[in-house]
PDB file of C-alpha atoms and ligand atoms in Angstrom:
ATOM      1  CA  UNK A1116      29.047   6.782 -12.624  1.00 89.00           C
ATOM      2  CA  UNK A1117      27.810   4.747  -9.571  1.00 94.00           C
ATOM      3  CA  UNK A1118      23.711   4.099  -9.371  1.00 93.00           C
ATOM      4  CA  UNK A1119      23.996   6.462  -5.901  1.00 95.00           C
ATOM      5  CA  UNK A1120      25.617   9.220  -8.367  1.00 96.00           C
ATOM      6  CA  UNK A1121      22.996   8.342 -10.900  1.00 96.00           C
ATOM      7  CA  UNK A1122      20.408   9.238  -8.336  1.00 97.00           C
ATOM      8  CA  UNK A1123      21.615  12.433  -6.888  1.00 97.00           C
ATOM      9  CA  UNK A1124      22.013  13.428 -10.435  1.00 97.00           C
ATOM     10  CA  UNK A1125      18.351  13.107 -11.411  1.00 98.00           C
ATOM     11  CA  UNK A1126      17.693  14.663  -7.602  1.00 98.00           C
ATOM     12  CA  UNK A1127      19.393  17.957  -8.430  1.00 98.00           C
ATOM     13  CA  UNK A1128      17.633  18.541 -12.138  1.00 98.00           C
ATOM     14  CA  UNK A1129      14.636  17.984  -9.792  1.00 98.00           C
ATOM     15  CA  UNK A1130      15.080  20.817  -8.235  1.00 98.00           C
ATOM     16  CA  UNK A1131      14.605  23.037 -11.040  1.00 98.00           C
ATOM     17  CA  UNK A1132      10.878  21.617 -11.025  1.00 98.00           C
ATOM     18  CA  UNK A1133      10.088  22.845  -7.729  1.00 98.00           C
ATOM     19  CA  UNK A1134       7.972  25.658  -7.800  1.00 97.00           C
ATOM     20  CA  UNK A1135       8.931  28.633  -5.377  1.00 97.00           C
ATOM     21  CA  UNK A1136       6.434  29.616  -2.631  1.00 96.00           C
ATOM     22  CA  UNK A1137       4.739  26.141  -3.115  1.00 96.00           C
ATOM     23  CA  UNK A1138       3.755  23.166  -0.849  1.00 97.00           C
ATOM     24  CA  UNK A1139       5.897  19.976  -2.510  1.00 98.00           C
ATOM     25  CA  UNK A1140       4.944  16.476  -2.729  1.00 98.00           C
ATOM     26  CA  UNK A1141       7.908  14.191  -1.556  1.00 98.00           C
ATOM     27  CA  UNK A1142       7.982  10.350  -2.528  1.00 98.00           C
ATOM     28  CA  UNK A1143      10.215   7.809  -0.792  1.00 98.00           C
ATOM     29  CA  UNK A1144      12.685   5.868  -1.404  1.00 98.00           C
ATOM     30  CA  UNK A1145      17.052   6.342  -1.889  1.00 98.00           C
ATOM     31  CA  UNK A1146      16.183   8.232  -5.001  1.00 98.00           C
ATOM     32  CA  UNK A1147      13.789  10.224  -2.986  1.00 98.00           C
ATOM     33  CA  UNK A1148      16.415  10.618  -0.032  1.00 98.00           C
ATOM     34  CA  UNK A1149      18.795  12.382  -2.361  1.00 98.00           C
ATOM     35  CA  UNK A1150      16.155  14.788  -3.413  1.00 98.00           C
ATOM     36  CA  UNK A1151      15.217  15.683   0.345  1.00 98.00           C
ATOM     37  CA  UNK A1152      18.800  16.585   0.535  1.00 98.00           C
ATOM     38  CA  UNK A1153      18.705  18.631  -2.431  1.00 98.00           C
ATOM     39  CA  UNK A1154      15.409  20.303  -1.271  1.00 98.00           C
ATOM     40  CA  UNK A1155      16.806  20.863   2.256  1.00 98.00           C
ATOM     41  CA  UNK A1156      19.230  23.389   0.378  1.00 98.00           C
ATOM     42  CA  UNK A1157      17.125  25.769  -1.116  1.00 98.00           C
ATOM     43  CA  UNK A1158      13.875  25.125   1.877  1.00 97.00           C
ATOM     44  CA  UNK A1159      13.583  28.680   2.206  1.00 97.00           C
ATOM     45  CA  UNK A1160      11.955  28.986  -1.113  1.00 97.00           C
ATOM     46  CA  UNK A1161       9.199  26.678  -0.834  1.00 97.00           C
ATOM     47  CA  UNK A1162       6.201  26.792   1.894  1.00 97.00           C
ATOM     48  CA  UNK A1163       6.353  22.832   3.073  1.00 98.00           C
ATOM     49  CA  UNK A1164       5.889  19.707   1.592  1.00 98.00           C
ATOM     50  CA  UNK A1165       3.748  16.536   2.249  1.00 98.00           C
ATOM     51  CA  UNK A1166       5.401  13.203   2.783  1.00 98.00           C
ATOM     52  CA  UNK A1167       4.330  10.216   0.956  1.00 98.00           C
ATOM     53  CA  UNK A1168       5.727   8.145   4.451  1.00 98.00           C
ATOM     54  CA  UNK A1169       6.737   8.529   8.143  1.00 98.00           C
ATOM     55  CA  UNK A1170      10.566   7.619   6.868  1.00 98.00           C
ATOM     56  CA  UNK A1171      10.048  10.624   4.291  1.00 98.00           C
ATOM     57  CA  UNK A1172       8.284  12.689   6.966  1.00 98.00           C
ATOM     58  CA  UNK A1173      11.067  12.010   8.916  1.00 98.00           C
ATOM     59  CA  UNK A1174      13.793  13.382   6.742  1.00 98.00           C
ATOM     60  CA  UNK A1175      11.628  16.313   6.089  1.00 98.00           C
ATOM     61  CA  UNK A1176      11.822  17.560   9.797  1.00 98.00           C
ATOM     62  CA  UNK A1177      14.976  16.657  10.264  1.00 98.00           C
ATOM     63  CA  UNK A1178      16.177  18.779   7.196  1.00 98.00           C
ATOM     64  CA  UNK A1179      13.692  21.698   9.347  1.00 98.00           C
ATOM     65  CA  UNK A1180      11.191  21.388   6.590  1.00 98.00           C
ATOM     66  CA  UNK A1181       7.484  22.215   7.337  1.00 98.00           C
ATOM     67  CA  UNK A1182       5.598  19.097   6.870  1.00 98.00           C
ATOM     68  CA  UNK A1183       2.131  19.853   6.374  1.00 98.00           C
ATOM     69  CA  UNK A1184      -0.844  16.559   6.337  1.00 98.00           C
ATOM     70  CA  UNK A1185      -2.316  16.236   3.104  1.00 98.00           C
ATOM     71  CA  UNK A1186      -5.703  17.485   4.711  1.00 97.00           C
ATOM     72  CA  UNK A1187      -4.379  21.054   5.126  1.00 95.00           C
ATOM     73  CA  UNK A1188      -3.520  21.005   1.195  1.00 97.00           C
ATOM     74  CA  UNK A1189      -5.697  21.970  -1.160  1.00 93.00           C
ATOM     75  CA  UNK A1190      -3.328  22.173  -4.189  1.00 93.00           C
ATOM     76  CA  UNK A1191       0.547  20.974  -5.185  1.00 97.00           C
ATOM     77  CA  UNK A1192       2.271  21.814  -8.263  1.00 96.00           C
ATOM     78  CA  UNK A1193       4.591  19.141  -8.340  1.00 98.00           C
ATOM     79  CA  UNK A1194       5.335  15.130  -6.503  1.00 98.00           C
ATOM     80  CA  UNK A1195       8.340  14.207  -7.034  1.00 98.00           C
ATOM     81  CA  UNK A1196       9.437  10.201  -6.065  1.00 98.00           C
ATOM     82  CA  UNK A1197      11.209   7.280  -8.065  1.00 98.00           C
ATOM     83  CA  UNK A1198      10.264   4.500  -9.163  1.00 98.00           C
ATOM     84  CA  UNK A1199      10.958   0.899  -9.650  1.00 98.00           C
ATOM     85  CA  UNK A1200      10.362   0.662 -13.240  1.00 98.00           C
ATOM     86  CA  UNK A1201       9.185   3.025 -15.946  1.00 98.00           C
ATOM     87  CA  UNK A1202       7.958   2.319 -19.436  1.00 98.00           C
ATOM     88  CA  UNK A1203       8.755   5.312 -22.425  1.00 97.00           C
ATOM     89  CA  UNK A1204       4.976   5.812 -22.027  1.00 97.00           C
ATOM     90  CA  UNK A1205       5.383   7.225 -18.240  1.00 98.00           C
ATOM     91  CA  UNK A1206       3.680   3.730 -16.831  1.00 98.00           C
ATOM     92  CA  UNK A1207       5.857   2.660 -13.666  1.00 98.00           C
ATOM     93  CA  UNK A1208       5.945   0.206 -10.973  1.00 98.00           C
ATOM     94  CA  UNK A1209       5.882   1.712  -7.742  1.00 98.00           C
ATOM     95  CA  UNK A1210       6.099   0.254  -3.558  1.00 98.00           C
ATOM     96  CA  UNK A1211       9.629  -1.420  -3.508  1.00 98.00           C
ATOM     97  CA  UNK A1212       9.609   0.809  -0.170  1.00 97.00           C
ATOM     98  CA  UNK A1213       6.123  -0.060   0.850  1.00 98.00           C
ATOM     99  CA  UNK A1214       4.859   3.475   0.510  1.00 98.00           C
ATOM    100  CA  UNK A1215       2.857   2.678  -3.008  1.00 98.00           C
ATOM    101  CA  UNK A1216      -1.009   3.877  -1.099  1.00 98.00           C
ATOM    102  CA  UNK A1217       0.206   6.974   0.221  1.00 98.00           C
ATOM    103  CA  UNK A1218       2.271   7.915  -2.596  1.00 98.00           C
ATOM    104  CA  UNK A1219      -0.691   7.485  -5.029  1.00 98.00           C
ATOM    105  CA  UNK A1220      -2.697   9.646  -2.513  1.00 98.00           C
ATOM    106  CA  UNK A1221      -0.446  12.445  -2.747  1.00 98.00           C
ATOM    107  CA  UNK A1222       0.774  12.035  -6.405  1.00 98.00           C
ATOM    108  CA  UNK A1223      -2.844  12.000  -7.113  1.00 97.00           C
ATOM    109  CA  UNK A1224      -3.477  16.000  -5.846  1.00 97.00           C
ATOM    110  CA  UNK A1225      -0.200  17.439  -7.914  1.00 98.00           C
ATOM    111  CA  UNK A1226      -0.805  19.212 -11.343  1.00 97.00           C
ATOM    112  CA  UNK A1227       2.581  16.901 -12.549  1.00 98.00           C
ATOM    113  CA  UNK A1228       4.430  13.711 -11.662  1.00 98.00           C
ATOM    114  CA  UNK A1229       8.201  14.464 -12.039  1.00 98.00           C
ATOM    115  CA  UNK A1230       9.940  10.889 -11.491  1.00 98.00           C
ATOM    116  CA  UNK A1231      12.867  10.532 -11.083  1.00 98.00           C
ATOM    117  CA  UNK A1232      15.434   7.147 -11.702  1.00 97.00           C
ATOM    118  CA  UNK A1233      18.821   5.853 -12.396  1.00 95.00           C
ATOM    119  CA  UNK A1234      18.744   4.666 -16.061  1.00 95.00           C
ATOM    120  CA  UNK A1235      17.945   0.744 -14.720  1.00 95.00           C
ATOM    121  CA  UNK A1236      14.676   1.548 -14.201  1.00 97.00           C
ATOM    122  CA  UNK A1237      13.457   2.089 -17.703  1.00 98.00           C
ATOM    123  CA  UNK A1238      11.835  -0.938 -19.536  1.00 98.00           C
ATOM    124  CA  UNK A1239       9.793  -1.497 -22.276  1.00 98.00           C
ATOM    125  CA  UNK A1240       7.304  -3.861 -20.690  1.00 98.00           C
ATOM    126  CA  UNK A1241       6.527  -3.689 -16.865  1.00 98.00           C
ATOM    127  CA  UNK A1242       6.771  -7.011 -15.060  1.00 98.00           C
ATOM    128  CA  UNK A1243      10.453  -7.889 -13.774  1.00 98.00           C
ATOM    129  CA  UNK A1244      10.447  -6.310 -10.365  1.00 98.00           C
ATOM    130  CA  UNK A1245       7.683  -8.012  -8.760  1.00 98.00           C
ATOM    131  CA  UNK A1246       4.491  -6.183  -7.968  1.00 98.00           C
ATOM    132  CA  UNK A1247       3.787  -4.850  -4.482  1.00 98.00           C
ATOM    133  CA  UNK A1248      -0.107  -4.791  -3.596  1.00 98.00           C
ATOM    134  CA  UNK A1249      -1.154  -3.324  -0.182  1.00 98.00           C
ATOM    135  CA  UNK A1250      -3.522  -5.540   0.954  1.00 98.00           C
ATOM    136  CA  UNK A1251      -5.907  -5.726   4.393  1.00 98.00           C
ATOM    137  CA  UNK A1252      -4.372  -8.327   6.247  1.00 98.00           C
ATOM    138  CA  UNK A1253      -7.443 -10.368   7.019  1.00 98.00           C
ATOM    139  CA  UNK A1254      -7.653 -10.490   2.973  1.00 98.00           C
ATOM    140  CA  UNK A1255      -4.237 -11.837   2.097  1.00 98.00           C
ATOM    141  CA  UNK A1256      -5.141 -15.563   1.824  1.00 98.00           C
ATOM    142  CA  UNK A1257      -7.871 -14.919  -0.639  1.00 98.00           C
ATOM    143  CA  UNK A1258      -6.422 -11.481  -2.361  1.00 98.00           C
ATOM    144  CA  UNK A1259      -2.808 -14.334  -3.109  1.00 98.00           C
ATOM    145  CA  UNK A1260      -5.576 -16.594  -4.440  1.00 98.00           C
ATOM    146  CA  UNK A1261      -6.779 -14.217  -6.940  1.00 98.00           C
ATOM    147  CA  UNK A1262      -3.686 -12.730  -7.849  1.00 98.00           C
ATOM    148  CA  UNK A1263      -2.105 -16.010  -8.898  1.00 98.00           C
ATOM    149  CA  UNK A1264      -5.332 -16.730 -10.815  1.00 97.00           C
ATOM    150  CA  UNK A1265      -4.127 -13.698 -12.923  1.00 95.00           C
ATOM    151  CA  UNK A1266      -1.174 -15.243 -14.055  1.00 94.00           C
ATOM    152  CA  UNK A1267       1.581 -14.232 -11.192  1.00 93.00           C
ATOM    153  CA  UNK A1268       3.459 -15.705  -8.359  1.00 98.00           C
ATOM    154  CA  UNK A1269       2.070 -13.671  -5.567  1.00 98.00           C
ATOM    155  CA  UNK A1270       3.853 -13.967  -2.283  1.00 98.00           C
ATOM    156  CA  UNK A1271       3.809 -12.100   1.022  1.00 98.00           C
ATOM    157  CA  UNK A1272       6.578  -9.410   1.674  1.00 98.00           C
ATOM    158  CA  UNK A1273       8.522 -10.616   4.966  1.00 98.00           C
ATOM    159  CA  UNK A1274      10.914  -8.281   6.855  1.00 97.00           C
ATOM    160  CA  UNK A1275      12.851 -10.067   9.682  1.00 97.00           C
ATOM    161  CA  UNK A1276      10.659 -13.253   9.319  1.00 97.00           C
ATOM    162  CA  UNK A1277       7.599 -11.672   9.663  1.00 98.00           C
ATOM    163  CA  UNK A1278       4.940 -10.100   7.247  1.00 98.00           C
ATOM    164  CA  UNK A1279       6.028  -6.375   6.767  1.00 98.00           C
ATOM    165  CA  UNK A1280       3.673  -3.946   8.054  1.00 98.00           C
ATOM    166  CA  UNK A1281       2.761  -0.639   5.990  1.00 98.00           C
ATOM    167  CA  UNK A1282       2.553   2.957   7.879  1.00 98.00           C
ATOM    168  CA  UNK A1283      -1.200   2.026   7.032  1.00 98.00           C
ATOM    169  CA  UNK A1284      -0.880  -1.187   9.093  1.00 98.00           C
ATOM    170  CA  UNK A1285      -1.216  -3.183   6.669  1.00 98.00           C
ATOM    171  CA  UNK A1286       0.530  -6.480   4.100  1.00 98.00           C
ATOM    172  CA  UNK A1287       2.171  -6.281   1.216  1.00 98.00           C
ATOM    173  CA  UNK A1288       1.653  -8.814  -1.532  1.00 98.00           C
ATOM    174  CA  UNK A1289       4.558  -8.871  -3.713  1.00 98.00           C
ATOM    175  CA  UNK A1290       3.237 -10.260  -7.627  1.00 98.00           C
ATOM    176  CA  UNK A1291       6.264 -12.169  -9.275  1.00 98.00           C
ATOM    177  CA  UNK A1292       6.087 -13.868 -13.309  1.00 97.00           C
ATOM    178  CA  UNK A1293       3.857 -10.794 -14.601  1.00 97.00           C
ATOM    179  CA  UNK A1294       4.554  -9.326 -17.844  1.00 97.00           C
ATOM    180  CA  UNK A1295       2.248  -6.606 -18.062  1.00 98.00           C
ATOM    181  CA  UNK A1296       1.583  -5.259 -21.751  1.00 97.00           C
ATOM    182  CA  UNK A1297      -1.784  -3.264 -20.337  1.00 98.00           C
ATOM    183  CA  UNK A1298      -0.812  -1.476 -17.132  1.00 98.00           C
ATOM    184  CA  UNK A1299      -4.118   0.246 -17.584  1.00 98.00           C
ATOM    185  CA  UNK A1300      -6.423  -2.624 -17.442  1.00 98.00           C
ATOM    186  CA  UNK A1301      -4.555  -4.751 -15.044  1.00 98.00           C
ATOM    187  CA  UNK A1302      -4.227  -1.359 -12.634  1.00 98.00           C
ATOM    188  CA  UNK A1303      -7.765  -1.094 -12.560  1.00 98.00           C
ATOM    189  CA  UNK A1304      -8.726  -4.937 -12.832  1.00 98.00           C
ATOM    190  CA  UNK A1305      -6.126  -5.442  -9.142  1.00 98.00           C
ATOM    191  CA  UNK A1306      -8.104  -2.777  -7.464  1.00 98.00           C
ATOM    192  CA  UNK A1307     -11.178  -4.601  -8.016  1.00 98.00           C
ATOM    193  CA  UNK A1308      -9.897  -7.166  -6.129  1.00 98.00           C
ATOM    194  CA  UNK A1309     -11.832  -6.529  -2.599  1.00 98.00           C
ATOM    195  CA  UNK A1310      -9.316  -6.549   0.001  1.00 98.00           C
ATOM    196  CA  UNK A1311      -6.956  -4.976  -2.066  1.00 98.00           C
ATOM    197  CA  UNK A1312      -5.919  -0.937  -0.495  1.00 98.00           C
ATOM    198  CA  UNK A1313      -3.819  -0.121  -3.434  1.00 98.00           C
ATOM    199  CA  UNK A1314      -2.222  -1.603  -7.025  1.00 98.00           C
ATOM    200  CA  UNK A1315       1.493  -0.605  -7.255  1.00 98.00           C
ATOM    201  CA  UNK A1316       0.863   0.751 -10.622  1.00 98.00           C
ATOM    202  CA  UNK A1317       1.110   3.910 -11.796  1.00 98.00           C
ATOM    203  CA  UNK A1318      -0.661   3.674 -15.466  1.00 98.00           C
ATOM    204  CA  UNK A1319      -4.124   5.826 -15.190  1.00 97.00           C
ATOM    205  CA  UNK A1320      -1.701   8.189 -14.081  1.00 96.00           C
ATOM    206  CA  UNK A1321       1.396   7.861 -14.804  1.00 98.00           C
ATOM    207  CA  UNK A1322       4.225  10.104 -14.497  1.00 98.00           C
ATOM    208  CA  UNK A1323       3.898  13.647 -16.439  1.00 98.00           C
ATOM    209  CA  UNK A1324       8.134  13.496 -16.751  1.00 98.00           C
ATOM    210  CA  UNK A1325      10.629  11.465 -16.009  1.00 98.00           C
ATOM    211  CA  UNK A1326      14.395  12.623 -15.329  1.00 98.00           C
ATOM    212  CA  UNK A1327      16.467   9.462 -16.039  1.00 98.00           C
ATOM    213  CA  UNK A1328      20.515   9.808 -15.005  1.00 97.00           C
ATOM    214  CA  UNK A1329      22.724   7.494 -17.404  1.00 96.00           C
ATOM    215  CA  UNK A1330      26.225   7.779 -18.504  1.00 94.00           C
ATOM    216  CA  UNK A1331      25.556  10.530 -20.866  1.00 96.00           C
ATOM    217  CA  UNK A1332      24.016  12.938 -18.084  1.00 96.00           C
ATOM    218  CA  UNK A1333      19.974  13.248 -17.284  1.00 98.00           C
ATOM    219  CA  UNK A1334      17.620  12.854 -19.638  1.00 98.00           C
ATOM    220  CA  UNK A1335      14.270  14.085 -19.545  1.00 98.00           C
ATOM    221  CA  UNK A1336      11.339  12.173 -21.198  1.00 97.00           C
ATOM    222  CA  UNK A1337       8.106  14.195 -21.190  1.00 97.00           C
ATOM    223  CA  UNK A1338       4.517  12.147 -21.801  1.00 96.00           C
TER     224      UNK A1338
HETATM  225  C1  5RP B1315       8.714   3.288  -2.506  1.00 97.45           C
HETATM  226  C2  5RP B1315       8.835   3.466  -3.971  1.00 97.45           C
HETATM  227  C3  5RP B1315      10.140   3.940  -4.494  1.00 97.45           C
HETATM  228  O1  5RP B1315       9.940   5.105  -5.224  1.00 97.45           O
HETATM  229  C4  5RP B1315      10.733   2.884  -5.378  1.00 97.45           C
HETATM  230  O2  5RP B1315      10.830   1.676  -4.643  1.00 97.45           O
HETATM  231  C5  5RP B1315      12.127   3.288  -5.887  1.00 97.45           C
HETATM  232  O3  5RP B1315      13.015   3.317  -4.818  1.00 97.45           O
HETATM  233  P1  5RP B1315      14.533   3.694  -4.997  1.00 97.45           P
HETATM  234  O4  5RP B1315      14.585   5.153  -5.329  1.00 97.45           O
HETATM  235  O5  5RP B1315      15.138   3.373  -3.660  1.00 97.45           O
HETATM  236  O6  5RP B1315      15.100   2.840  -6.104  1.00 97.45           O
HETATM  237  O7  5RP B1315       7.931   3.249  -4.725  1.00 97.45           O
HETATM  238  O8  5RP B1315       7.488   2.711  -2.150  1.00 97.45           O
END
């Protein structure tokens, strides 16, 4: 099986963790994509959902979702997004698409984390894809400083030559070298940091389940 196949695979089990007559919480990313499309299929059963980006938000309403801000929620059963990596302990790295503040937002008012990845994304210590921080840009200079004082390689994410922008309007700091055996600590120690919006790690709350696809079909890991 292809990754792509690997992904829509883990995006239809998904589906059976949607609960009807509920607002949804929608990550982003190509994993994500193939979920929206699975979601856009059975729409009628489920009140709206809350994107965790504009490009999510997006696909939403043009799927005729409802998308509702996250002000007008007061409760979610489920957020459902990828990830870039995942430990067997439901720890992940989380913003290869830039989105890490607002998904943590929304992940952080569901009752579960469902996550779902192609069977590349599971390792046993968290580190190899670099890091994304979102970071106020008037901070960078000193929030690369401290980062690389904590061990990593911390550069600026470019798009087209120039610093990417978030939908939050503001930098990412990508952290490269890190081998993090205490997502926990270092989550809460990168927050600290002042400047710093939002740690791409997932750790103080991890993921509730993740549906990996591999070669044998999808396989759910509960934590
Ligand atoms: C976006 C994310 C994505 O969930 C993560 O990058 C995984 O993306 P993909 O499903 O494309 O592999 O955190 O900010």
């Amino acid at each position: 099986m292809t990754q792509d196949e690997l992904k829509q695979a883990v995006a239809q089990a998904a589906i059976h963790y949607v609960v009807e007559g509920e607002i949804v919480g929608v990550g982003t990313g190509s994993t994500a994509n193939f979920f929206i499309d699975e979601l856009a299929k059975i729409k009628h059963k489920i009140k709206a959902a809350v994107a965790s980006s504009e490009e999510t938000a997006a696909r939403l309403r043009a799927h005729g979702i409802t998308v509702l801000d996250l002000n007008q929620v007061t409760s979610m059963a489920v957020y459902i997004d990828g990830a870039d990596e995942i430990t067997p302990q439901g720890a992940m790295i989380k913003g290869g698409g830039a989105a890490l503040t607002r998904e943590k937002i929304v992940a952080s008012v569901a009752d579960q984390f469902i996550c779902i990845a192609d069977g590349s994304k599971l390792v046993d210590v968290l580190g190899k894809f670099p890091l994304p921080v979102e970071v106020i840009p008037m901070a960078q200079t000193v929030v690369i400083r401290q980062l690389n004082a904590i061990g990593g390689d911390a550069r600026l994410r470019l798009k087209d030559g120039v610093p990417l922008l978030t939908d939050n309007g503001n930098v990412i700091v990508d952290v490269h070298g890190l081998q993090i055996t205490d997502p926990v600590a270092l989550e809460a120690k990168i927050n600290n940091i002042v400047g710093v919006v939002t740690v791409g790690l997932f750790a103080q709350h991890g993921a509730n389940v993740c549906l990996l696809g591999t070669a044998e079909g999808v396989k759910t890991l509960k934590f």
